[in-house]
């Protein structure tokens, strides 16, 4: 049913749970997994002396998050494409889903955010609000919210 599954990860328990669903669905369907991780915008540092360092650090830690997840998927036998992009995260996810013609987006209900009263975080909320692609929202076990 699915050819290209976009998995959005931020390193949170919810996203790790989402990975399991993306992995199992991709294995069932022989689908490719497009792994997306967005690092925080660096725009505020534009032109400042430390800009290069800040960008390099954020890209490197972005790849750490993405590469761990990619390895887990590859070890399961899946074909994985890694996209580490500058945020905002929802824009990066929406853009990749569009450009790569993904037929499913899998993501966590929440992430690292600290406001636990909301059912959905701002990234999952924004993706749901703006995409035509089916979305699977996964919540980590034992976490009613947050
Ligand atoms: P908020 O960020 O609004 O404080 P939150 O962190 O609890 O809330 P979200 O950020 O919306 O919740 O996270 C929901 C899901 O969105 C995550 O489980 C993950 O799948 C995806 N996501 C969040 N941030 C990123 C990111 N930087 N890159 C890729 N995917 C992300
Ligand atoms: Mg978040």
PDB file of C-alpha atoms and ligand atoms in Angstrom:
ATOM      1  CA  UNK A   1       0.000   0.000   0.000  1.00  0.00           C
ATOM      2  CA  UNK A   2       2.834   2.427   0.816  1.00  0.00           C
ATOM      3  CA  UNK A   3       5.880   3.170  -1.329  1.00  0.00           C
ATOM      4  CA  UNK A   4       7.563   5.971   0.599  1.00  0.00           C
ATOM      5  CA  UNK A   5       6.995   6.521   4.289  1.00  0.00           C
ATOM      6  CA  UNK A   6       8.187   9.757   5.875  1.00  0.00           C
ATOM      7  CA  UNK A   7       9.286   9.294   9.482  1.00  0.00           C
ATOM      8  CA  UNK A   8       9.786  12.517  11.467  1.00  0.00           C
ATOM      9  CA  UNK A   9      12.113  12.196  14.425  1.00  0.00           C
ATOM     10  CA  UNK A  10      13.294  14.509  17.162  1.00  0.00           C
ATOM     11  CA  UNK A  11      14.914  11.898  19.416  1.00  0.00           C
ATOM     12  CA  UNK A  12      11.962  11.848  21.856  1.00  0.00           C
ATOM     13  CA  UNK A  13      10.310   8.664  23.226  1.00  0.00           C
ATOM     14  CA  UNK A  14       7.225   9.368  21.111  1.00  0.00           C
ATOM     15  CA  UNK A  15       9.294   9.576  17.936  1.00  0.00           C
ATOM     16  CA  UNK A  16      11.122   6.374  18.892  1.00  0.00           C
ATOM     17  CA  UNK A  17       7.752   4.672  19.192  1.00  0.00           C
ATOM     18  CA  UNK A  18       6.759   6.132  15.813  1.00  0.00           C
ATOM     19  CA  UNK A  19       9.916   4.585  14.355  1.00  0.00           C
ATOM     20  CA  UNK A  20       8.684   1.096  15.256  1.00  0.00           C
ATOM     21  CA  UNK A  21       5.430   1.654  13.354  1.00  0.00           C
ATOM     22  CA  UNK A  22       7.199   3.127  10.334  1.00  0.00           C
ATOM     23  CA  UNK A  23       9.664   0.229  10.363  1.00  0.00           C
ATOM     24  CA  UNK A  24       6.997  -2.484  10.561  1.00  0.00           C
ATOM     25  CA  UNK A  25       4.783  -0.863   7.923  1.00  0.00           C
ATOM     26  CA  UNK A  26       7.730  -0.363   5.582  1.00  0.00           C
ATOM     27  CA  UNK A  27       8.768  -3.996   6.017  1.00  0.00           C
ATOM     28  CA  UNK A  28       5.238  -5.174   5.217  1.00  0.00           C
ATOM     29  CA  UNK A  29       5.024  -3.062   2.079  1.00  0.00           C
ATOM     30  CA  UNK A  30       8.638  -3.051   0.924  1.00  0.00           C
ATOM     31  CA  UNK A  31       8.519   0.738   1.275  1.00  0.00           C
ATOM     32  CA  UNK A  32      11.422   3.162   1.427  1.00  0.00           C
ATOM     33  CA  UNK A  33      11.710   5.243   4.617  1.00  0.00           C
ATOM     34  CA  UNK A  34      12.473   8.949   4.320  1.00  0.00           C
ATOM     35  CA  UNK A  35      13.845   9.956   7.687  1.00  0.00           C
ATOM     36  CA  UNK A  36      13.455  13.655   8.489  1.00  0.00           C
ATOM     37  CA  UNK A  37      15.104  15.548  11.306  1.00  0.00           C
ATOM     38  CA  UNK A  38      15.045  19.323  11.435  1.00  0.00           C
ATOM     39  CA  UNK A  39      17.556  21.252  13.490  1.00  0.00           C
ATOM     40  CA  UNK A  40      16.762  24.577  15.071  1.00  0.00           C
ATOM     41  CA  UNK A  41      16.895  27.622  12.828  1.00  0.00           C
ATOM     42  CA  UNK A  42      20.235  29.387  12.720  1.00  0.00           C
ATOM     43  CA  UNK A  43      18.856  32.590  11.203  1.00  0.00           C
ATOM     44  CA  UNK A  44      19.259  34.566  14.417  1.00  0.00           C
ATOM     45  CA  UNK A  45      23.037  34.121  14.118  1.00  0.00           C
ATOM     46  CA  UNK A  46      23.262  35.278  10.490  1.00  0.00           C
ATOM     47  CA  UNK A  47      26.391  37.335   9.953  1.00  0.00           C
ATOM     48  CA  UNK A  48      27.573  37.000  13.541  1.00  0.00           C
ATOM     49  CA  UNK A  49      31.113  35.725  14.148  1.00  0.00           C
ATOM     50  CA  UNK A  50      29.931  32.497  15.780  1.00  0.00           C
ATOM     51  CA  UNK A  51      27.475  31.658  12.971  1.00  0.00           C
ATOM     52  CA  UNK A  52      29.661  28.993  11.332  1.00  0.00           C
ATOM     53  CA  UNK A  53      30.248  27.171  14.610  1.00  0.00           C
ATOM     54  CA  UNK A  54      26.586  27.227  15.579  1.00  0.00           C
ATOM     55  CA  UNK A  55      25.533  25.838  12.190  1.00  0.00           C
ATOM     56  CA  UNK A  56      28.185  23.112  12.302  1.00  0.00           C
ATOM     57  CA  UNK A  57      27.165  22.076  15.823  1.00  0.00           C
ATOM     58  CA  UNK A  58      23.472  21.917  14.989  1.00  0.00           C
ATOM     59  CA  UNK A  59      24.051  19.975  11.782  1.00  0.00           C
ATOM     60  CA  UNK A  60      26.334  17.506  13.583  1.00  0.00           C
ATOM     61  CA  UNK A  61      23.896  16.854  16.421  1.00  0.00           C
ATOM     62  CA  UNK A  62      21.085  16.623  13.857  1.00  0.00           C
ATOM     63  CA  UNK A  63      22.953  13.852  12.068  1.00  0.00           C
ATOM     64  CA  UNK A  64      23.564  12.056  15.374  1.00  0.00           C
ATOM     65  CA  UNK A  65      19.813  11.831  15.982  1.00  0.00           C
ATOM     66  CA  UNK A  66      19.099  10.843  12.379  1.00  0.00           C
ATOM     67  CA  UNK A  67      21.937   8.350  11.966  1.00  0.00           C
ATOM     68  CA  UNK A  68      20.956   6.359  15.056  1.00  0.00           C
ATOM     69  CA  UNK A  69      17.430   5.961  13.723  1.00  0.00           C
ATOM     70  CA  UNK A  70      18.670   5.249  10.193  1.00  0.00           C
ATOM     71  CA  UNK A  71      20.917   2.481  11.467  1.00  0.00           C
ATOM     72  CA  UNK A  72      18.060   0.827  13.304  1.00  0.00           C
ATOM     73  CA  UNK A  73      15.944   0.857  10.136  1.00  0.00           C
ATOM     74  CA  UNK A  74      18.782  -0.318   7.903  1.00  0.00           C
ATOM     75  CA  UNK A  75      19.564  -3.152  10.294  1.00  0.00           C
ATOM     76  CA  UNK A  76      15.957  -4.275   9.807  1.00  0.00           C
ATOM     77  CA  UNK A  77      16.702  -4.453   6.057  1.00  0.00           C
ATOM     78  CA  UNK A  78      15.048  -1.227   4.953  1.00  0.00           C
ATOM     79  CA  UNK A  79      16.140   1.307   2.374  1.00  0.00           C
ATOM     80  CA  UNK A  80      16.501   4.661   4.149  1.00  0.00           C
ATOM     81  CA  UNK A  81      17.008   8.213   2.910  1.00  0.00           C
ATOM     82  CA  UNK A  82      18.192  10.677   5.573  1.00  0.00           C
ATOM     83  CA  UNK A  83      17.141  14.331   5.379  1.00  0.00           C
ATOM     84  CA  UNK A  84      18.647  16.619   8.017  1.00  0.00           C
ATOM     85  CA  UNK A  85      17.293  20.098   7.354  1.00  0.00           C
ATOM     86  CA  UNK A  86      17.051  23.469   9.005  1.00  0.00           C
ATOM     87  CA  UNK A  87      13.729  24.067  10.805  1.00  0.00           C
ATOM     88  CA  UNK A  88      11.011  25.038  11.466  1.00  0.00           C
ATOM     89  CA  UNK A  89      10.383  21.293  11.740  1.00  0.00           C
ATOM     90  CA  UNK A  90       6.815  21.287  10.410  1.00  0.00           C
ATOM     91  CA  UNK A  91       7.904  23.150   7.273  1.00  0.00           C
ATOM     92  CA  UNK A  92      10.746  20.682   6.705  1.00  0.00           C
ATOM     93  CA  UNK A  93       8.402  17.700   7.117  1.00  0.00           C
ATOM     94  CA  UNK A  94       5.732  19.183   4.835  1.00  0.00           C
ATOM     95  CA  UNK A  95       8.286  20.087   2.194  1.00  0.00           C
ATOM     96  CA  UNK A  96       9.969  16.674   2.137  1.00  0.00           C
ATOM     97  CA  UNK A  97       6.593  14.888   2.050  1.00  0.00           C
ATOM     98  CA  UNK A  98       5.718  16.979  -0.981  1.00  0.00           C
ATOM     99  CA  UNK A  99       9.008  16.866  -2.881  1.00  0.00           C
ATOM    100  CA  UNK A 100       9.594  13.147  -2.300  1.00  0.00           C
ATOM    101  CA  UNK A 101       5.930  12.282  -2.896  1.00  0.00           C
ATOM    102  CA  UNK A 102       5.581  10.362   0.355  1.00  0.00           C
ATOM    103  CA  UNK A 103       2.327   8.464   0.789  1.00  0.00           C
ATOM    104  CA  UNK A 104       2.365   8.331   4.586  1.00  0.00           C
ATOM    105  CA  UNK A 105       3.789  10.534   7.345  1.00  0.00           C
ATOM    106  CA  UNK A 106       4.544   8.837  10.674  1.00  0.00           C
ATOM    107  CA  UNK A 107       5.297  10.984  13.703  1.00  0.00           C
ATOM    108  CA  UNK A 108       4.916  11.190  17.474  1.00  0.00           C
ATOM    109  CA  UNK A 109       2.001  12.937  19.147  1.00  0.00           C
ATOM    110  CA  UNK A 110       4.414  14.953  21.270  1.00  0.00           C
ATOM    111  CA  UNK A 111       8.144  15.505  21.340  1.00  0.00           C
ATOM    112  CA  UNK A 112      10.599  17.104  23.722  1.00  0.00           C
ATOM    113  CA  UNK A 113       8.220  19.952  24.554  1.00  0.00           C
ATOM    114  CA  UNK A 114       7.413  20.655  28.174  1.00  0.00           C
ATOM    115  CA  UNK A 115       3.774  21.772  27.937  1.00  0.00           C
ATOM    116  CA  UNK A 116       2.129  18.462  28.804  1.00  0.00           C
ATOM    117  CA  UNK A 117      -1.484  19.672  28.853  1.00  0.00           C
ATOM    118  CA  UNK A 118      -1.818  19.593  25.082  1.00  0.00           C
ATOM    119  CA  UNK A 119      -2.712  16.430  23.200  1.00  0.00           C
ATOM    120  CA  UNK A 120      -0.509  17.311  20.250  1.00  0.00           C
ATOM    121  CA  UNK A 121       2.697  19.285  20.020  1.00  0.00           C
ATOM    122  CA  UNK A 122       2.942  22.241  17.668  1.00  0.00           C
ATOM    123  CA  UNK A 123       4.861  20.284  15.023  1.00  0.00           C
ATOM    124  CA  UNK A 124       2.400  17.389  14.767  1.00  0.00           C
ATOM    125  CA  UNK A 125      -0.483  19.871  14.940  1.00  0.00           C
ATOM    126  CA  UNK A 126       0.901  21.976  12.121  1.00  0.00           C
ATOM    127  CA  UNK A 127       1.713  19.010   9.894  1.00  0.00           C
ATOM    128  CA  UNK A 128      -1.815  17.616  10.357  1.00  0.00           C
ATOM    129  CA  UNK A 129      -3.309  21.005   9.562  1.00  0.00           C
ATOM    130  CA  UNK A 130      -1.391  21.495   6.311  1.00  0.00           C
ATOM    131  CA  UNK A 131      -0.842  18.175   4.593  1.00  0.00           C
ATOM    132  CA  UNK A 132      -3.029  16.168   2.226  1.00  0.00           C
ATOM    133  CA  UNK A 133      -0.912  13.092   2.928  1.00  0.00           C
ATOM    134  CA  UNK A 134      -2.264  10.548   5.431  1.00  0.00           C
ATOM    135  CA  UNK A 135      -0.632  10.945   8.836  1.00  0.00           C
ATOM    136  CA  UNK A 136      -0.081   8.322  11.530  1.00  0.00           C
ATOM    137  CA  UNK A 137       0.350   9.871  14.994  1.00  0.00           C
ATOM    138  CA  UNK A 138       1.975   7.619  17.580  1.00  0.00           C
ATOM    139  CA  UNK A 139       2.075   8.059  21.342  1.00  0.00           C
ATOM    140  CA  UNK A 140       4.713   6.417  23.516  1.00  0.00           C
ATOM    141  CA  UNK A 141       3.384   3.780  25.896  1.00  0.00           C
ATOM    142  CA  UNK A 142       2.401   5.006  29.336  1.00  0.00           C
ATOM    143  CA  UNK A 143       2.235   8.638  28.272  1.00  0.00           C
ATOM    144  CA  UNK A 144      -1.318   9.919  28.217  1.00  0.00           C
ATOM    145  CA  UNK A 145       0.046  13.322  27.252  1.00  0.00           C
ATOM    146  CA  UNK A 146       3.462  14.858  27.023  1.00  0.00           C
TER     147      UNK A 146
HETATM  148  P1  LIG B   1       6.370  21.684  21.104  1.00  0.00           P
HETATM  149  O1  LIG B   1       7.576  21.446  20.243  1.00  0.00           O
HETATM  150  O2  LIG B   1       5.254  22.378  20.397  1.00  0.00           O
HETATM  151  O3  LIG B   1       6.722  22.275  22.426  1.00  0.00           O
HETATM  152  P2  LIG B   1       6.356  18.822  21.547  1.00  0.00           P
HETATM  153  O4  LIG B   1       7.853  18.894  21.433  1.00  0.00           O
HETATM  154  O5  LIG B   1       5.812  18.076  22.699  1.00  0.00           O
HETATM  155  O6  LIG B   1       5.704  20.250  21.473  1.00  0.00           O
HETATM  156  P3  LIG B   1       6.194  18.270  18.718  1.00  0.00           P
HETATM  157  O7  LIG B   1       7.434  19.061  18.605  1.00  0.00           O
HETATM  158  O8  LIG B   1       4.984  18.672  17.935  1.00  0.00           O
HETATM  159  O9  LIG B   1       5.749  18.107  20.254  1.00  0.00           O
HETATM  160  O10 LIG B   1       6.581  16.760  18.334  1.00  0.00           O
HETATM  161  C1  LIG B   1       5.647  15.859  17.767  1.00  0.00           C
HETATM  162  C2  LIG B   1       6.363  14.979  16.765  1.00  0.00           C
HETATM  163  O11 LIG B   1       6.797  15.801  15.676  1.00  0.00           O
HETATM  164  C3  LIG B   1       7.616  14.280  17.274  1.00  0.00           C
HETATM  165  O12 LIG B   1       7.350  13.061  17.969  1.00  0.00           O
HETATM  166  C4  LIG B   1       8.349  14.036  15.962  1.00  0.00           C
HETATM  167  O13 LIG B   1       7.768  12.925  15.280  1.00  0.00           O
HETATM  168  C5  LIG B   1       8.017  15.312  15.164  1.00  0.00           C
HETATM  169  N1  LIG B   1       9.057  16.346  15.360  1.00  0.00           N
HETATM  170  C6  LIG B   1       9.127  17.278  16.329  1.00  0.00           C
HETATM  171  N2  LIG B   1      10.238  18.018  16.214  1.00  0.00           N
HETATM  172  C7  LIG B   1      10.890  17.551  15.121  1.00  0.00           C
HETATM  173  C8  LIG B   1      12.116  17.888  14.472  1.00  0.00           C
HETATM  174  N3  LIG B   1      12.899  18.872  14.909  1.00  0.00           N
HETATM  175  N4  LIG B   1      12.478  17.194  13.363  1.00  0.00           N
HETATM  176  C9  LIG B   1      11.695  16.191  12.903  1.00  0.00           C
HETATM  177  N5  LIG B   1      10.543  15.815  13.479  1.00  0.00           N
HETATM  178  C10 LIG B   1      10.134  16.480  14.576  1.00  0.00           C
HETATM  179 MG1  LIG B   2       8.873  19.843  19.859  1.00  0.00          MG
END
